[in-house]
mmCIF file of C-alpha atoms in Angstrom:
data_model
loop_
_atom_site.group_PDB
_atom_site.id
_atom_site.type_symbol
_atom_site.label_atom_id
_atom_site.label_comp_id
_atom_site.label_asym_id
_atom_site.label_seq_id
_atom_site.Cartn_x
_atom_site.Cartn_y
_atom_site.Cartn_z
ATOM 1 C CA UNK A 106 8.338 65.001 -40.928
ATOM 2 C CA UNK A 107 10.603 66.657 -43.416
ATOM 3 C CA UNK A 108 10.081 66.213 -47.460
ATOM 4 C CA UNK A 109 13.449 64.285 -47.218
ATOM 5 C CA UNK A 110 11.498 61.488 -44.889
ATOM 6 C CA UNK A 111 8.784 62.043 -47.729
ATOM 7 C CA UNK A 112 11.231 61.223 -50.466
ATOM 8 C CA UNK A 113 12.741 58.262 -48.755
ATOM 9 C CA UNK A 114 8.771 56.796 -48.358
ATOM 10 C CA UNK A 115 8.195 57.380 -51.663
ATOM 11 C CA UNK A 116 11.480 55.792 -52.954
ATOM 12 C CA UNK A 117 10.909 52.998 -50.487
ATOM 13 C CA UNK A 118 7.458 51.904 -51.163
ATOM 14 C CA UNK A 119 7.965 52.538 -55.008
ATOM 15 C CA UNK A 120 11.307 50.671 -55.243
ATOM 16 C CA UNK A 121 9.494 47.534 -53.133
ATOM 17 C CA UNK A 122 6.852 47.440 -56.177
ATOM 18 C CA UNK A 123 9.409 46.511 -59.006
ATOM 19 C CA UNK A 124 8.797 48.894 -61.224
ATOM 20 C CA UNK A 125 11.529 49.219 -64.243
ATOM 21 C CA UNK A 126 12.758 52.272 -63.155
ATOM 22 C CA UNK A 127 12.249 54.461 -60.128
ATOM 23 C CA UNK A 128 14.175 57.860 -60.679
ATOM 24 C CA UNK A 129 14.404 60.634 -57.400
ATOM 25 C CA UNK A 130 15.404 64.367 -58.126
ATOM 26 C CA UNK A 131 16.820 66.495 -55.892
ATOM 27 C CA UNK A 132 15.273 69.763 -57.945
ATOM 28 C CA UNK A 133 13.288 70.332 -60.198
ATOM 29 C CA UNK A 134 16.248 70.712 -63.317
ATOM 30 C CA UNK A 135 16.863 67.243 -62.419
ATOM 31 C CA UNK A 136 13.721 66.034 -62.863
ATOM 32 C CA UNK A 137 13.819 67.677 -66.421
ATOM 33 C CA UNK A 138 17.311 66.047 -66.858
ATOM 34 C CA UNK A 139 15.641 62.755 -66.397
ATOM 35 C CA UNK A 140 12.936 63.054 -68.541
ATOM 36 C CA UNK A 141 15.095 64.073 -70.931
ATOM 37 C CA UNK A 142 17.371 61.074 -70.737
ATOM 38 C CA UNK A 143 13.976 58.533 -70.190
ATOM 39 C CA UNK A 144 10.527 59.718 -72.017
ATOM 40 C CA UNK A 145 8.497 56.438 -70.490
ATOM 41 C CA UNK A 146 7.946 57.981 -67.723
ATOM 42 C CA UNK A 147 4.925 56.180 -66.477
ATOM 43 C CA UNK A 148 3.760 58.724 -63.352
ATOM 44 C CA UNK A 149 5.190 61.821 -61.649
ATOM 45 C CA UNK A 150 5.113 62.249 -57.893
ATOM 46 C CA UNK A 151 5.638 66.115 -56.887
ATOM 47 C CA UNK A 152 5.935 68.165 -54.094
ATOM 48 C CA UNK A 153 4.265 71.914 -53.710
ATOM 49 C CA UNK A 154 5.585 73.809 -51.530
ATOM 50 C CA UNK A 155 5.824 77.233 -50.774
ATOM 51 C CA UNK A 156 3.778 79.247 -53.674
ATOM 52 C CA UNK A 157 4.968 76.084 -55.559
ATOM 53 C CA UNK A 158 6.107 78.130 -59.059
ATOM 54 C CA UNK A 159 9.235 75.600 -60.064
ATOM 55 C CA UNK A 160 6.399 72.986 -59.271
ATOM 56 C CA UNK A 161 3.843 74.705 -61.595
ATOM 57 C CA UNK A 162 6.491 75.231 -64.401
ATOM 58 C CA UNK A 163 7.726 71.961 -64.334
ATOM 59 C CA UNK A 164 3.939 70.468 -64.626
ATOM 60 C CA UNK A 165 3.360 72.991 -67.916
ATOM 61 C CA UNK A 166 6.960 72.033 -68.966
ATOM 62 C CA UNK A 167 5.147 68.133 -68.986
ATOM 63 C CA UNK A 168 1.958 69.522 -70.875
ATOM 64 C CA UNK A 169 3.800 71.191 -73.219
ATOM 65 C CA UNK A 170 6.240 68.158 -74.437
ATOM 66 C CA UNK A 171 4.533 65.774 -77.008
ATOM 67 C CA UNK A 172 6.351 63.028 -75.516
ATOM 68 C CA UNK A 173 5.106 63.752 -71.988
ATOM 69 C CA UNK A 174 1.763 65.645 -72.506
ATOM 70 C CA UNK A 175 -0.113 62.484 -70.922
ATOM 71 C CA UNK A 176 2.082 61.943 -67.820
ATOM 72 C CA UNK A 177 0.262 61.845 -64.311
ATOM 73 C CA UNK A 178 0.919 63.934 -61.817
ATOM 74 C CA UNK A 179 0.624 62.998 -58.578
ATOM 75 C CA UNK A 180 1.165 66.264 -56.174
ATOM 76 C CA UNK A 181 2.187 66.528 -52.308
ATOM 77 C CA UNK A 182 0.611 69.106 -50.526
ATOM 78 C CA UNK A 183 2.192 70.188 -47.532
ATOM 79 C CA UNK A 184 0.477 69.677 -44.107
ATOM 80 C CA UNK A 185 1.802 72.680 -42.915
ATOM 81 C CA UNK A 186 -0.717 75.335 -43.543
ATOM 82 C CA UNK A 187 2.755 78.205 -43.540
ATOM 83 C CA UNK A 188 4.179 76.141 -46.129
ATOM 84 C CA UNK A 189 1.025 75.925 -48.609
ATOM 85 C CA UNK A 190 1.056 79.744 -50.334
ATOM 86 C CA UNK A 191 0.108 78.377 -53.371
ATOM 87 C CA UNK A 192 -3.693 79.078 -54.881
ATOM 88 C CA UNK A 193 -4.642 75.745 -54.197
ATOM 89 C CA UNK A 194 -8.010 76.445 -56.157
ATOM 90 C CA UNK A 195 -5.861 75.993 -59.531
ATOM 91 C CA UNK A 196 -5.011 72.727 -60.223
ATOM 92 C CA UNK A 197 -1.785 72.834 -62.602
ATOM 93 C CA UNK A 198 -1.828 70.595 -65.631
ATOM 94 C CA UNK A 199 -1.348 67.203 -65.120
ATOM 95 C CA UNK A 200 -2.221 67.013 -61.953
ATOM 96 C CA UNK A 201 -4.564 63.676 -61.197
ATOM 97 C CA UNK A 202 -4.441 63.361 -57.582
ATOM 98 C CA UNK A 203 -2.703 64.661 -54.520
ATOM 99 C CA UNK A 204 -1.002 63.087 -51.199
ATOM 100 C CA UNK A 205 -0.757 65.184 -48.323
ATOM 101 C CA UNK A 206 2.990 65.304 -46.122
ATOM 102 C CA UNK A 207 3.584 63.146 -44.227
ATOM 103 C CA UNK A 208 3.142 60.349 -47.066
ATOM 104 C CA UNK A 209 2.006 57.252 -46.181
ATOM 105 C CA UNK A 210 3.443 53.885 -47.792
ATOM 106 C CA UNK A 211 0.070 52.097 -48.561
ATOM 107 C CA UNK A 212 -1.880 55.931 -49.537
ATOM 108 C CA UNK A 213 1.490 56.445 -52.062
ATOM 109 C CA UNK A 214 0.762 52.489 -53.588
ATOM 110 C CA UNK A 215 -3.324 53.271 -53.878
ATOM 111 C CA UNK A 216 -2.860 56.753 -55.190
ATOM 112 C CA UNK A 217 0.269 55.261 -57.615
ATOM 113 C CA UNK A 218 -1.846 52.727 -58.458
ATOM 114 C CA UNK A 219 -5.307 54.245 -59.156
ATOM 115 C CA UNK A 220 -3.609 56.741 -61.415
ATOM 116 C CA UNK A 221 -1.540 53.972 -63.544
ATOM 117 C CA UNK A 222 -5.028 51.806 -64.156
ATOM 118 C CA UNK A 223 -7.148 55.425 -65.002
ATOM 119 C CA UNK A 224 -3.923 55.931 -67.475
ATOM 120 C CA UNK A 225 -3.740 52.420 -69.157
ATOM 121 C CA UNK A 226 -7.951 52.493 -68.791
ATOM 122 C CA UNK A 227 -7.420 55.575 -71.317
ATOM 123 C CA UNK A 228 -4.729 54.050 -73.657
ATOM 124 C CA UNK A 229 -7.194 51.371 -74.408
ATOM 125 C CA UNK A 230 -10.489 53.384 -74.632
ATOM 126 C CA UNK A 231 -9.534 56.678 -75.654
ATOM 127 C CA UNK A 232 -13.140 57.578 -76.209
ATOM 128 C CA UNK A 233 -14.249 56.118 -73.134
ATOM 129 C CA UNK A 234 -15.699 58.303 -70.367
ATOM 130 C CA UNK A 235 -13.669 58.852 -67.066
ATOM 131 C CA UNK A 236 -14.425 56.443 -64.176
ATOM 132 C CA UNK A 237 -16.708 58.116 -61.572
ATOM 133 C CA UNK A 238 -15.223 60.187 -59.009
ATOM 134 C CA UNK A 239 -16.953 57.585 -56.039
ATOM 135 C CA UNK A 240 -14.611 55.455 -57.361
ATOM 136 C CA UNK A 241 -11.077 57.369 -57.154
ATOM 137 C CA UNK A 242 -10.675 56.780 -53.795
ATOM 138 C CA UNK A 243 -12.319 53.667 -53.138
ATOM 139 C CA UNK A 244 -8.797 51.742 -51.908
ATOM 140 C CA UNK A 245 -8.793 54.518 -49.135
ATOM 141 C CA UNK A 246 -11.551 52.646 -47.417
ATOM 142 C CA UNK A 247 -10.898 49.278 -47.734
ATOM 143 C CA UNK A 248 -7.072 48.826 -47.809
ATOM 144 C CA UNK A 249 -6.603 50.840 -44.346
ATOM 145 C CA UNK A 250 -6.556 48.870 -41.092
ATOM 146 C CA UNK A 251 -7.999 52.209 -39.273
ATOM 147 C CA UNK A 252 -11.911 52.669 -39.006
ATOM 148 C CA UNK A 253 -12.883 55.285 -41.905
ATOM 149 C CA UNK A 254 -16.533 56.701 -41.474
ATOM 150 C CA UNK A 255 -17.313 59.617 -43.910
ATOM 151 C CA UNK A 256 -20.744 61.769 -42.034
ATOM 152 C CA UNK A 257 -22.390 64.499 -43.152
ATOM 153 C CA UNK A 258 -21.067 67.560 -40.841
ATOM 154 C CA UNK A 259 -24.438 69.305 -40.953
ATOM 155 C CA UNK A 260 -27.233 66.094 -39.513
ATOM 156 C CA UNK A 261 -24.544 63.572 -38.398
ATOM 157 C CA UNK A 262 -25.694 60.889 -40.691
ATOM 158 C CA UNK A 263 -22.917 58.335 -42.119
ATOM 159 C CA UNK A 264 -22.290 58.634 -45.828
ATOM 160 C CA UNK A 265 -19.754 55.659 -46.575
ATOM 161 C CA UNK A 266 -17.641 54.079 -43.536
ATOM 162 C CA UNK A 267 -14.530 51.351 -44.654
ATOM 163 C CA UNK A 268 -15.123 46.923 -44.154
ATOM 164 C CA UNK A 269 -12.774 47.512 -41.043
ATOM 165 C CA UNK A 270 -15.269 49.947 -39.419
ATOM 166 C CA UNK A 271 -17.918 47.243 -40.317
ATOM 167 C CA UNK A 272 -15.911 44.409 -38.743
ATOM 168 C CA UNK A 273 -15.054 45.880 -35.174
ATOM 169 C CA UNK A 274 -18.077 48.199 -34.841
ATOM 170 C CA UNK A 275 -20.492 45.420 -35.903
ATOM 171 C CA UNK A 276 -22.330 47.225 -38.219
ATOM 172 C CA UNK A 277 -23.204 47.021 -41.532
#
């Protein structure tokens, strides 16, 4: 998969979801020339690749405009373990959640989604604590068709497994 069958996914399953607006960029100055033109810019969807430094700038770029301080970020992490040089252990601002390449339609609309509710949860109760982490990727489980089970590595035992798991394995 190349980040240009990445982009097209993204623009595809965005576009489907009738949003007001769904802007691509080429490079990162045209991202910047976008938000320049268009400040209600709901959420950012970003690629890292390489040692990801135009990525990095870009997201301090976002922290440090007053207009775009509380944008989302929503990286993409390369599969490709020669194309991830970046310190992964350092989240750059902004950054609320991550897709990994190759992106999936129905991963981009959870991910897209959780982070929009979390923001407008935020708008209306700024004083409000953030939703638990158990909960951020809860439409993981049950919106795939696949069988999820989560287990412990170390004794085997099954943390959390998805409804479709349930259904065809005939557990519960």
């Amino acid at each position: 998969t190349t980040q240009r069958d990445d982009r097209r996914v993204l623009f595809d399953t965005l576009d489907s979801q009738n949003f007001e607006a769904v802007y691509t960029a080429k490079d990162l100055p045209q991202a910047l020339s976008f938000l320049q033109q268009d400040p209600q810019i709901d959420v950012v969807v970003l690629e890292f690749l390489g040692d990801a430094q135009e990525a990095v700038a870009f997201c301090a770029q976002l922290k440090g405009d007053r207009r775009l301080a509380e944008v989302p970020v929503i990286g993409i992490a390369a599969a490709d373990a020669a194309q991830r040089k970046w310190d992964w252990s350092h989240v750059p601002p902004g950054v609320m959640d991550w897709l990994r390449s190759p992106v999936e339609s129905n991963e981009v609309l959870g991910r897209v989604r959780a982070v929009l509710a979390a923001r407008k949860h935020d708008k209306a109760h700024p004083a409000a604590a953030p939703a638990p982490s158990t909960d951020k990727y809860r439409f993981a489980f049950e919106s795939n068709l696949d069988e999820i089970v989560v287990s412990d590595p170390k004794n085997g035992n099954i943390l959390d497994a998805n409804t479709t798991f349930e259904q065809r394995a005939g557990f519960s």
